[in-house]
Coordinates of C-alpha atoms in Angstrom, one line a residue:
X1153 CA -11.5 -11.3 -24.0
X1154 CA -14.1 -10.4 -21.7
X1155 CA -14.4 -7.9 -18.9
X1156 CA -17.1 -8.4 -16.0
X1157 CA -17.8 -6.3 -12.4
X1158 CA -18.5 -6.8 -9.8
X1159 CA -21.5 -4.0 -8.8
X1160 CA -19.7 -2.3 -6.1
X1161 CA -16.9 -1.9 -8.7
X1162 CA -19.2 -1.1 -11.7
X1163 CA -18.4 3.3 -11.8
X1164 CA -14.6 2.1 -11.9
X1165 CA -15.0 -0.7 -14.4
X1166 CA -16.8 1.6 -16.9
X1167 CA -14.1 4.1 -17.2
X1168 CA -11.8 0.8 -17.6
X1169 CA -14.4 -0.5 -20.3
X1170 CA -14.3 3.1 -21.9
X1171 CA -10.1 3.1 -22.3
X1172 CA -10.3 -0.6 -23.6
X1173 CA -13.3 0.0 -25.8
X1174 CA -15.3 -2.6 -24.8
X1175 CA -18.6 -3.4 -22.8
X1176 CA -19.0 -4.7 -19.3
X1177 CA -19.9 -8.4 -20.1
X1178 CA -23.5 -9.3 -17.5
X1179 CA -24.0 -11.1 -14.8
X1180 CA -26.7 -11.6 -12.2
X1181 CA -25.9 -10.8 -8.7
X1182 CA -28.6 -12.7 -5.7
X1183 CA -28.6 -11.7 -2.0
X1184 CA -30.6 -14.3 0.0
X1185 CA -32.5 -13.5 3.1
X1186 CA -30.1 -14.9 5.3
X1187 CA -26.7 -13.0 3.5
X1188 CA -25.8 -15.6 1.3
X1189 CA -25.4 -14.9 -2.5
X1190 CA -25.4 -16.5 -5.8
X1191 CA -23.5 -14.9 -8.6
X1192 CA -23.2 -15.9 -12.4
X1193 CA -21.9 -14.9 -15.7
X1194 CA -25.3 -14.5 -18.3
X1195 CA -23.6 -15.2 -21.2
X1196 CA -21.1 -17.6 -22.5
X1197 CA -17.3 -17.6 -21.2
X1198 CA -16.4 -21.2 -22.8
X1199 CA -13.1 -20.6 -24.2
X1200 CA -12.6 -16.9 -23.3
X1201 CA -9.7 -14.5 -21.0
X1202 CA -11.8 -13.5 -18.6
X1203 CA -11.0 -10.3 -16.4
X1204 CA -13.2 -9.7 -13.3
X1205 CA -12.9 -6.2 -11.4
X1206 CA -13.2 -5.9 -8.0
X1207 CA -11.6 -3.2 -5.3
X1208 CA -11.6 -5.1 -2.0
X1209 CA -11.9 -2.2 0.0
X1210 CA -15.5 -2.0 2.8
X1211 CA -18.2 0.4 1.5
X1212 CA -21.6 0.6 3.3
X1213 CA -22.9 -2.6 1.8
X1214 CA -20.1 -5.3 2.0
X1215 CA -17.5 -5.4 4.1
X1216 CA -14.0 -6.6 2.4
X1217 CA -14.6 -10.2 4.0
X1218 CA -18.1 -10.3 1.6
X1219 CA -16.0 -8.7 -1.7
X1220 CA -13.4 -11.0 -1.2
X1221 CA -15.8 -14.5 -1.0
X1222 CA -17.8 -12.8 -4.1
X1223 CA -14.9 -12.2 -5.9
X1224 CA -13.5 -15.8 -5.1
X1225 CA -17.0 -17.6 -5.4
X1226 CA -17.6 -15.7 -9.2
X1227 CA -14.2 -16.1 -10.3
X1228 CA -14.3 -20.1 -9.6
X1229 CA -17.7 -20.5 -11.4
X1230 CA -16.6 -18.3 -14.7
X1231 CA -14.0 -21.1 -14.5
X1232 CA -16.2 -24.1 -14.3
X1233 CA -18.2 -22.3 -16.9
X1234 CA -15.1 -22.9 -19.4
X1235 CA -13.3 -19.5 -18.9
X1236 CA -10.1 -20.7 -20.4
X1237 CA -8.4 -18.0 -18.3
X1238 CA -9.3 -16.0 -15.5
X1239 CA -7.7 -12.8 -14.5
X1240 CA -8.5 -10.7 -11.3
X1241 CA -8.3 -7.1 -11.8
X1242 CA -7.8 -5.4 -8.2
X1243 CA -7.1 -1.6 -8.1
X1244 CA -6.9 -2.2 -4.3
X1245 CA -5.8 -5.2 -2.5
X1246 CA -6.9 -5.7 0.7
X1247 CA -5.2 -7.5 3.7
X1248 CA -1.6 -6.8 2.4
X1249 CA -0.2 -5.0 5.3
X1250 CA -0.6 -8.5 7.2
X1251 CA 2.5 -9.7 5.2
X1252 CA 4.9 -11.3 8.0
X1253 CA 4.2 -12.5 11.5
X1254 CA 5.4 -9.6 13.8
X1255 CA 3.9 -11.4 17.0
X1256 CA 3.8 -15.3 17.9
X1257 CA 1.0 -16.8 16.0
X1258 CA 0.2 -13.8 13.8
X1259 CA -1.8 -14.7 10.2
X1260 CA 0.3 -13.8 6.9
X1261 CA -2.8 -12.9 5.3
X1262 CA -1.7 -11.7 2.2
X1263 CA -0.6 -15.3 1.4
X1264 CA -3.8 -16.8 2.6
X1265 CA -5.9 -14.3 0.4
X1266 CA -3.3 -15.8 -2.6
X1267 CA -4.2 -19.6 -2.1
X1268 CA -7.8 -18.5 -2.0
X1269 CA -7.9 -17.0 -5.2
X1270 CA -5.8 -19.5 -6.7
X1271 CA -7.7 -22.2 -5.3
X1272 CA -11.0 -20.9 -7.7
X1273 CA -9.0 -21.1 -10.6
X1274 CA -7.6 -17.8 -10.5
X1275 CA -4.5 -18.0 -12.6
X1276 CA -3.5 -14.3 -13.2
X1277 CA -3.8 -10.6 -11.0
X1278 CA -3.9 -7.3 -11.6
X1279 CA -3.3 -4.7 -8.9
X1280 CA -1.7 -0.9 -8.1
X1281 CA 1.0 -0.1 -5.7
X1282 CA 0.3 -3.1 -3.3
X1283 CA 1.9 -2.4 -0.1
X1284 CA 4.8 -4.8 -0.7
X1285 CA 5.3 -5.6 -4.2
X1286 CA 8.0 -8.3 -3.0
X1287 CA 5.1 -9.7 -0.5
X1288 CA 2.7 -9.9 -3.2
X1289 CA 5.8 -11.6 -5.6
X1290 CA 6.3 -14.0 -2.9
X1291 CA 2.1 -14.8 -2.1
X1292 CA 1.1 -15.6 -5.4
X1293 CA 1.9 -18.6 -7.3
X1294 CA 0.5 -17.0 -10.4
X1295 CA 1.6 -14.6 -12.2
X1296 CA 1.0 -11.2 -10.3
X1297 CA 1.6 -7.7 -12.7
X1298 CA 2.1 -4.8 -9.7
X1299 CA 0.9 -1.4 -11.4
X1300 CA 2.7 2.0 -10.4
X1301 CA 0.7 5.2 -9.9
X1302 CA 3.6 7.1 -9.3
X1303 CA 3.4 8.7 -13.0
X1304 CA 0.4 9.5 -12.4
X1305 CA 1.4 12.0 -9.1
X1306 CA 4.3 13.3 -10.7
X1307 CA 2.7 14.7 -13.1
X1308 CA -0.2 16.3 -10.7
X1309 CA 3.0 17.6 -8.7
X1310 CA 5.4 18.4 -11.3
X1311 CA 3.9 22.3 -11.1
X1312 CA 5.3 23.0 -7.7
X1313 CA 9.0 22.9 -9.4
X1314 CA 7.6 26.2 -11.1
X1315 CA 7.8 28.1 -8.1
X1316 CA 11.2 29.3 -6.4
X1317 CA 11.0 26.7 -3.0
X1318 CA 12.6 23.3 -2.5
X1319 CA 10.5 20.6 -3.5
X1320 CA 11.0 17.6 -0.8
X1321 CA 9.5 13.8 -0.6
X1322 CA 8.8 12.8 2.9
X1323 CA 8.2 8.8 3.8
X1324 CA 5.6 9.0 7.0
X1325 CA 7.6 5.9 8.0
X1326 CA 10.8 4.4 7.8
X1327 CA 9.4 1.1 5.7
X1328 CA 8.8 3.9 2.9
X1329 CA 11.6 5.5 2.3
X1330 CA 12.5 3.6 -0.9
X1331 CA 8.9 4.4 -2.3
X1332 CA 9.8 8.1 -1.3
X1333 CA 13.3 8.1 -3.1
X1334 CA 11.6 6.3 -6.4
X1335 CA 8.8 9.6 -6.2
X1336 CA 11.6 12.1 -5.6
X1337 CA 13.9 10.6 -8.3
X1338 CA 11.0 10.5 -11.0
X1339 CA 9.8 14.3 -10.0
X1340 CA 12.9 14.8 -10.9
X1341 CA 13.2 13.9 -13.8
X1342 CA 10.2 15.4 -14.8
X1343 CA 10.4 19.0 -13.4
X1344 CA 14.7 19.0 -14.2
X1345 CA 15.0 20.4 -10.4
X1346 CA 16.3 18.3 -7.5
X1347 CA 14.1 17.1 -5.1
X1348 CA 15.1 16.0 -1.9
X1349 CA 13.6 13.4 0.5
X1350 CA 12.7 13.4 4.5
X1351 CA 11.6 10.9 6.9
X1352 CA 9.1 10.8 10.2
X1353 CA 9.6 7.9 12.1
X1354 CA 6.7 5.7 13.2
X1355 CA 6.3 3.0 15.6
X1356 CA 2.7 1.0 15.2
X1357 CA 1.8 -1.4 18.4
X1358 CA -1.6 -2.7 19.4
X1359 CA -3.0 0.4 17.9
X1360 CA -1.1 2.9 19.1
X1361 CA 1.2 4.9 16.8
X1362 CA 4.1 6.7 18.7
X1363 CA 7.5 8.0 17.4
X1364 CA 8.9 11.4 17.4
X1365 CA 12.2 11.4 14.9
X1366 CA 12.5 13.7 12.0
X1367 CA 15.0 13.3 9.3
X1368 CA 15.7 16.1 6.8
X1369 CA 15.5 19.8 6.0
X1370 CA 11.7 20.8 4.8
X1371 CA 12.5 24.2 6.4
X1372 CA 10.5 27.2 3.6
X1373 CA 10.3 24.1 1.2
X1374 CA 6.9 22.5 -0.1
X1375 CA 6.4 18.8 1.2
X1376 CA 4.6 16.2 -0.4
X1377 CA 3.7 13.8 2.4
X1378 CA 3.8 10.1 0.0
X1379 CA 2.4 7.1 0.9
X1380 CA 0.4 4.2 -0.4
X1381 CA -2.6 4.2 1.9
X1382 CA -4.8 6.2 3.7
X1383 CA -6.8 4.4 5.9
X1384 CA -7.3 6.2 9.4
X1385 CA -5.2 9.7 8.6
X1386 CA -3.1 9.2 11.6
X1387 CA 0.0 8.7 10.0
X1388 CA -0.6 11.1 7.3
X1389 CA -1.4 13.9 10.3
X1390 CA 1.3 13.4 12.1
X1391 CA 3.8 13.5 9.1
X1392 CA 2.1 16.9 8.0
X1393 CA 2.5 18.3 11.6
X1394 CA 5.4 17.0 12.1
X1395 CA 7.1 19.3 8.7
X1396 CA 5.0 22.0 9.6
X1397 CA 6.6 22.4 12.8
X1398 CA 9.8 22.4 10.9
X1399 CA 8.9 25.6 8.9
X1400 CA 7.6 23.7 5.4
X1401 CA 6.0 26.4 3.4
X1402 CA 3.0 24.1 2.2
X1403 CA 2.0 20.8 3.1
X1404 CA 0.6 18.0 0.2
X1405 CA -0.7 14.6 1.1
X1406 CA -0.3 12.1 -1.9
X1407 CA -1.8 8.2 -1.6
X1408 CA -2.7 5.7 -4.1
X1409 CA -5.5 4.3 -1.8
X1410 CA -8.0 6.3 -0.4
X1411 CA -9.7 4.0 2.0
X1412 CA -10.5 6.7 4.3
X1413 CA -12.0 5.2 7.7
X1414 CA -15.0 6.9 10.2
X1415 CA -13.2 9.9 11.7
X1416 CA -10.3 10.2 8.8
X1417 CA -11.6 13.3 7.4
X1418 CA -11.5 15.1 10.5
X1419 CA -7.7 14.2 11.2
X1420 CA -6.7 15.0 7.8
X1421 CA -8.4 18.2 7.9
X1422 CA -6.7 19.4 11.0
X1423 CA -3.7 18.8 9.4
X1424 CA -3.1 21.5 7.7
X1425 CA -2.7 20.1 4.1
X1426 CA -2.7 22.3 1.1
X1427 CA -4.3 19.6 -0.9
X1428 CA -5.4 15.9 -1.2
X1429 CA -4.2 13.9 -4.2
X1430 CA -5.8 9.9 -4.2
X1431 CA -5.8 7.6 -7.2
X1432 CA -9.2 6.1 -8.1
X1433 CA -8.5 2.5 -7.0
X1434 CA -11.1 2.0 -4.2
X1435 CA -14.1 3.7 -6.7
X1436 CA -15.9 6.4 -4.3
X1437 CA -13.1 8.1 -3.1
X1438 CA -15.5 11.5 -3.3
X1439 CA -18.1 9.7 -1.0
X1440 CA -15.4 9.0 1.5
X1441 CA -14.1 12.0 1.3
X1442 CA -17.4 14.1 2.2
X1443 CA -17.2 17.2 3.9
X1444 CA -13.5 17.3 3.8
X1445 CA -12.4 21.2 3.3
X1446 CA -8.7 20.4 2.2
X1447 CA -8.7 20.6 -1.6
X1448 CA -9.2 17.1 -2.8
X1449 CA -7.9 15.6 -6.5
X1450 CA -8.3 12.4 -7.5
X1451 CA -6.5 11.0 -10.5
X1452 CA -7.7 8.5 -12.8
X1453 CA -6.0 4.9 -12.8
X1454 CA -8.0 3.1 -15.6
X1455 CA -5.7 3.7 -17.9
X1456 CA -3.0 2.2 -16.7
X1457 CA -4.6 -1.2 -16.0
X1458 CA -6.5 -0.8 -19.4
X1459 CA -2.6 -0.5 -21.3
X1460 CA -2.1 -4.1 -18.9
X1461 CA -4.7 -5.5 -19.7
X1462 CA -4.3 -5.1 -23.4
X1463 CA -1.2 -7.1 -23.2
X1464 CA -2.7 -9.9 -21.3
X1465 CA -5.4 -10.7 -23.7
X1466 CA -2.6 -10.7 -26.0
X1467 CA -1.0 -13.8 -24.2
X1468 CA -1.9 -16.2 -21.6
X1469 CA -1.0 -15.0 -18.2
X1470 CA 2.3 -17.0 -17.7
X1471 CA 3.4 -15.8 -21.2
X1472 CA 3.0 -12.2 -20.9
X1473 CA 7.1 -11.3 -21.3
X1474 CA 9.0 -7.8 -21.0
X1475 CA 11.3 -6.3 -23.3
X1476 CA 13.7 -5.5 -20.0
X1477 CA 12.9 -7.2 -17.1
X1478 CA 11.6 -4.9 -14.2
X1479 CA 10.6 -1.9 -16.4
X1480 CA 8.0 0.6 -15.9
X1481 CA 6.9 2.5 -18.7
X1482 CA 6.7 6.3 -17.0
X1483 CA 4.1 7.2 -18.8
X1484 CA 1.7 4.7 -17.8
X1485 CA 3.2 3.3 -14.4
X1486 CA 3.3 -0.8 -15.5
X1487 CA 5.1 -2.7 -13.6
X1488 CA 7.0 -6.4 -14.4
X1489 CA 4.7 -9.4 -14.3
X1490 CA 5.5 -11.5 -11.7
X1491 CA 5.8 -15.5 -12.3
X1492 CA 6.2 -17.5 -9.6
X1493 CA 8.9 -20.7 -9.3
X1494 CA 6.2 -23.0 -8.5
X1495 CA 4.4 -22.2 -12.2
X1496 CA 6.5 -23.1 -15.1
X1497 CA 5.6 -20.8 -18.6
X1498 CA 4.8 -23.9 -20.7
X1499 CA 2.6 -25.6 -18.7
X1500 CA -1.1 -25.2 -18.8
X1501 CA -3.5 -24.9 -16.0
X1502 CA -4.3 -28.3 -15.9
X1503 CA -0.7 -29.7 -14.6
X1504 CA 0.2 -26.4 -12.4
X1505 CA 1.3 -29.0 -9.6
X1506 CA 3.6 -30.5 -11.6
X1507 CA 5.8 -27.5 -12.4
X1508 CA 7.0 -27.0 -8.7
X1509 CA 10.3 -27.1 -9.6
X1510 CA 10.4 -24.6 -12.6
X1511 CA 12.5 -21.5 -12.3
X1512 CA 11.1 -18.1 -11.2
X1513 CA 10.9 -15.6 -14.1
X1514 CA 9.8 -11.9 -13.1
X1515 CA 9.0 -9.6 -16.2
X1516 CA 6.8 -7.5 -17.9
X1517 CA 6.0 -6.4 -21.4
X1518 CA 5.9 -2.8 -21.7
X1519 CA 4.1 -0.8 -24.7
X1520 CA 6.3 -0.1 -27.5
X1521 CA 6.2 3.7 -27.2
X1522 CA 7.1 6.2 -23.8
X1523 CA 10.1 6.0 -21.7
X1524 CA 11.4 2.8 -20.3
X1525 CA 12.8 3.8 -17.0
X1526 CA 11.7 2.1 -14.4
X1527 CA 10.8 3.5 -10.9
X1528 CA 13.5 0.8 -9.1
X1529 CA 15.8 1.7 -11.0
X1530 CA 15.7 5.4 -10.3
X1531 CA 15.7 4.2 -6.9
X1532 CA 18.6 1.9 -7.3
X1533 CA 20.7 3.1 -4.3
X1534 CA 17.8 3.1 -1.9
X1535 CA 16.3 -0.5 -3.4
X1536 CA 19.1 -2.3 -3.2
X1537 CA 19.6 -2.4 0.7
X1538 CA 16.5 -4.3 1.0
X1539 CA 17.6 -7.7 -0.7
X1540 CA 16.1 -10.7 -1.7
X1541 CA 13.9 -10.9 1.9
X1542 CA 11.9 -7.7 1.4
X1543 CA 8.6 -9.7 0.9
X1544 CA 9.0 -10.6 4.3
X1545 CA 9.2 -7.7 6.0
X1546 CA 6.8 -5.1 6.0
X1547 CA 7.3 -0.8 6.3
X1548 CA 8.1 -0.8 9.9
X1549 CA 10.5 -3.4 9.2
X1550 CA 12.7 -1.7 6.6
X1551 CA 15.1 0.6 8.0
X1552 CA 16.4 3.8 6.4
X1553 CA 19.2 3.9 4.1
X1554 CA 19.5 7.3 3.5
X1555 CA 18.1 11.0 3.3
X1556 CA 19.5 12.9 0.2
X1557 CA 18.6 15.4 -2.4
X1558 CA 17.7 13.9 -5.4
X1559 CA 18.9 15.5 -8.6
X1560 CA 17.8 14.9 -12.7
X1561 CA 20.8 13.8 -13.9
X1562 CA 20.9 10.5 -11.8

């Protein structure tokens, strides 16, 4: 097994390379005066699993257009290099709130981001709390392992039960509600209290956000405002306004992606947010973050995909089985592999085309210690509304089920 990265990526990858135990294999990166680049492995990958890190997120060098083609173009030479397998390691996927057409000739980008990759050889991928895990099932005819940083927040969080308020969950939109529910139902279970869940409604349309509905009781309660992205802060402001005008005692923001856009610090600082909690998937979350006052944590996610990636290296990509089929080990937040229909286990990466016909499997293999409860299931009431077609809907398309208190025992 080898692990390379990508520069931009590199601060990320060596925290990964620290929980594996491992080095960051080399590689030469070349700009050319007119923007084009070469990039190349420096030492031998002939026969090796080969896992590339990359977060696809802009930074004031590359735009995620440029990560992506590097990504793509370095993945597809490790392979004709001899890279027996080749596994991308994304903390944060971009393009995947483009994952249905909502207008007449709209892209589906996540699936045309999926055929790239694929079409370079890439037969495996690694990623955290993608914005539709059913989207990304569906993109991908490889097998696809969707990590879960909801642990991870649940235990940053899981001190608020100490005090003698409510604790609620509220979705900033109705698409997610059933990511809410999972976060209430696992706080739960960790702090023994019940935690309820709220929703703001949002309507998103040519780049205006509009939408005034409340749902829930955050009246003298502290509010953890959940979603998986924070790009421009809107949505994350209005939801914290929104449940302070409601009478919430304190206000916390929670995201797994801190992608935090020109002019996002400002918003999320009039918001009146207690703290700031992001996962470490884009790699400078600090930098983006400058000059915000609201108290900012950022929790470390390289040891979840450092426990995943231990099991791929164990077995080839399509092998790579669960003990139950959709678990999520709590205390590390994996997910099931995904394996798609069109890839059949046995076959190797030489006659993928011929295994159209093969039969989906979707699993994962968890470590053998820690709790095997699975974030789905604790959100079985909410999760099974949205049926088999939820990878082609996105948030705005996903209607409320319900708002309820969540309680430990469930």
């Amino acid at each position: 097994m080898k692990l390379f990265s990508l520069n931009e990526s590199r601060g990320w990858a060596l925290k990964l390379a620290s929980e594996l135990e491992t080095g960051i294999a080399s590689h030469e990166e070349r700009t050319f005066e007119d923007g084009e680049f070469k990039i190349r492995a420096l030492e031998s990958v002939r026969g090796e699993h080969v896992f590339v890190c990359e977060a696809l997120a802009s930074d004031p060098s590359l735009s995620v257009s440029d990560k992506l083609c590097r990504l793509a173009l370095f993945c597809g030479s490790l392979r004709d290099a001899g890279a027996e397998h080749v596994t991308a390691v994304v903390p944060y996927l971009a393009f995947g709130r483009k994952d249905r057409r909502t207008k007449a000739n709209d892209p589906v980008a996540t699936r045309y981001v999926a055929r790239m990759l694929e079409a370079v050889g890439v037969d495996g991928v690694l990623t955290l709390d993608a914005h539709s895990p059913s989207a990304l099932d569906n993109a991908f005819a490889v097998p696809t392992e969707n990590l879960e940083a909801a642990p991870l927040f649940a235990t940053q969080f899981a001190p608020l039960a100490g005090g003698d308020a409510r604790l609620v969950v509220l979705s900033p939109d109705a698409g997610g509600l059933h990511r809410a529910h999972a976060f209430a139902s696992l706080l739960a279970s960790r702090t023994g209290r019940s935690v309820d869940v709220a929703l703001m409604d949002k309507q998103r349309s040519e780049g205006r956000v509009t939408g005034d509905l409340f749902a829930g009781d955050v009246r003298g309660a502290d509010v953890i405002v959940f979603d998986d992205l924070i790009s421009s802060g809107t949505t994350i402001a209005r939801a914290a306004a929104a449940a302070h005008a409601r009478g919430a005692r304190s206000v916390h923001a929670a995201a797994t992606h801190g992608v935090i856009a020109p002019g996002a610090v400002s918003k999320l600082d009039g918001a009146g947010l207690r703290s700031l909690v992001l996962a470490d998937s884009v790699g400078d979350e600090r930098r983006r973050c400058e000059g915000l006052k609201t108290d900012l944590v950022v929790l470390d996610c390289a040891p979840l995909f450092a426990s995943a990636i231990e099991r791929w290296a164990a077995r080839p990509p399509r092998d790579v089985a669960p003990e139950v089929a959709g678990a999520t080990d709590d205390s590390t937040g994996s997910s099931a592999p995904h394996s798609s229909s069109r890839i059949s286990s046995s076959s190797s990466s030489s006659s993928q085309s011929s295994s159209s016909s093969s039969s989906s499997s979707q699993s994962s293999a968890s470590p053998a210690a820690g709790s095997r409860q699975s974030l789905s299931s604790l959100s079985s009431s909410s999760a099974s509304s949205s049926g088999g077609s939820a990878g082609s809907r996105s948030r705005s398309d996903q209607s409320p089920t319900s708002i309820s208190s969540v309680s430990p025992s469930r």
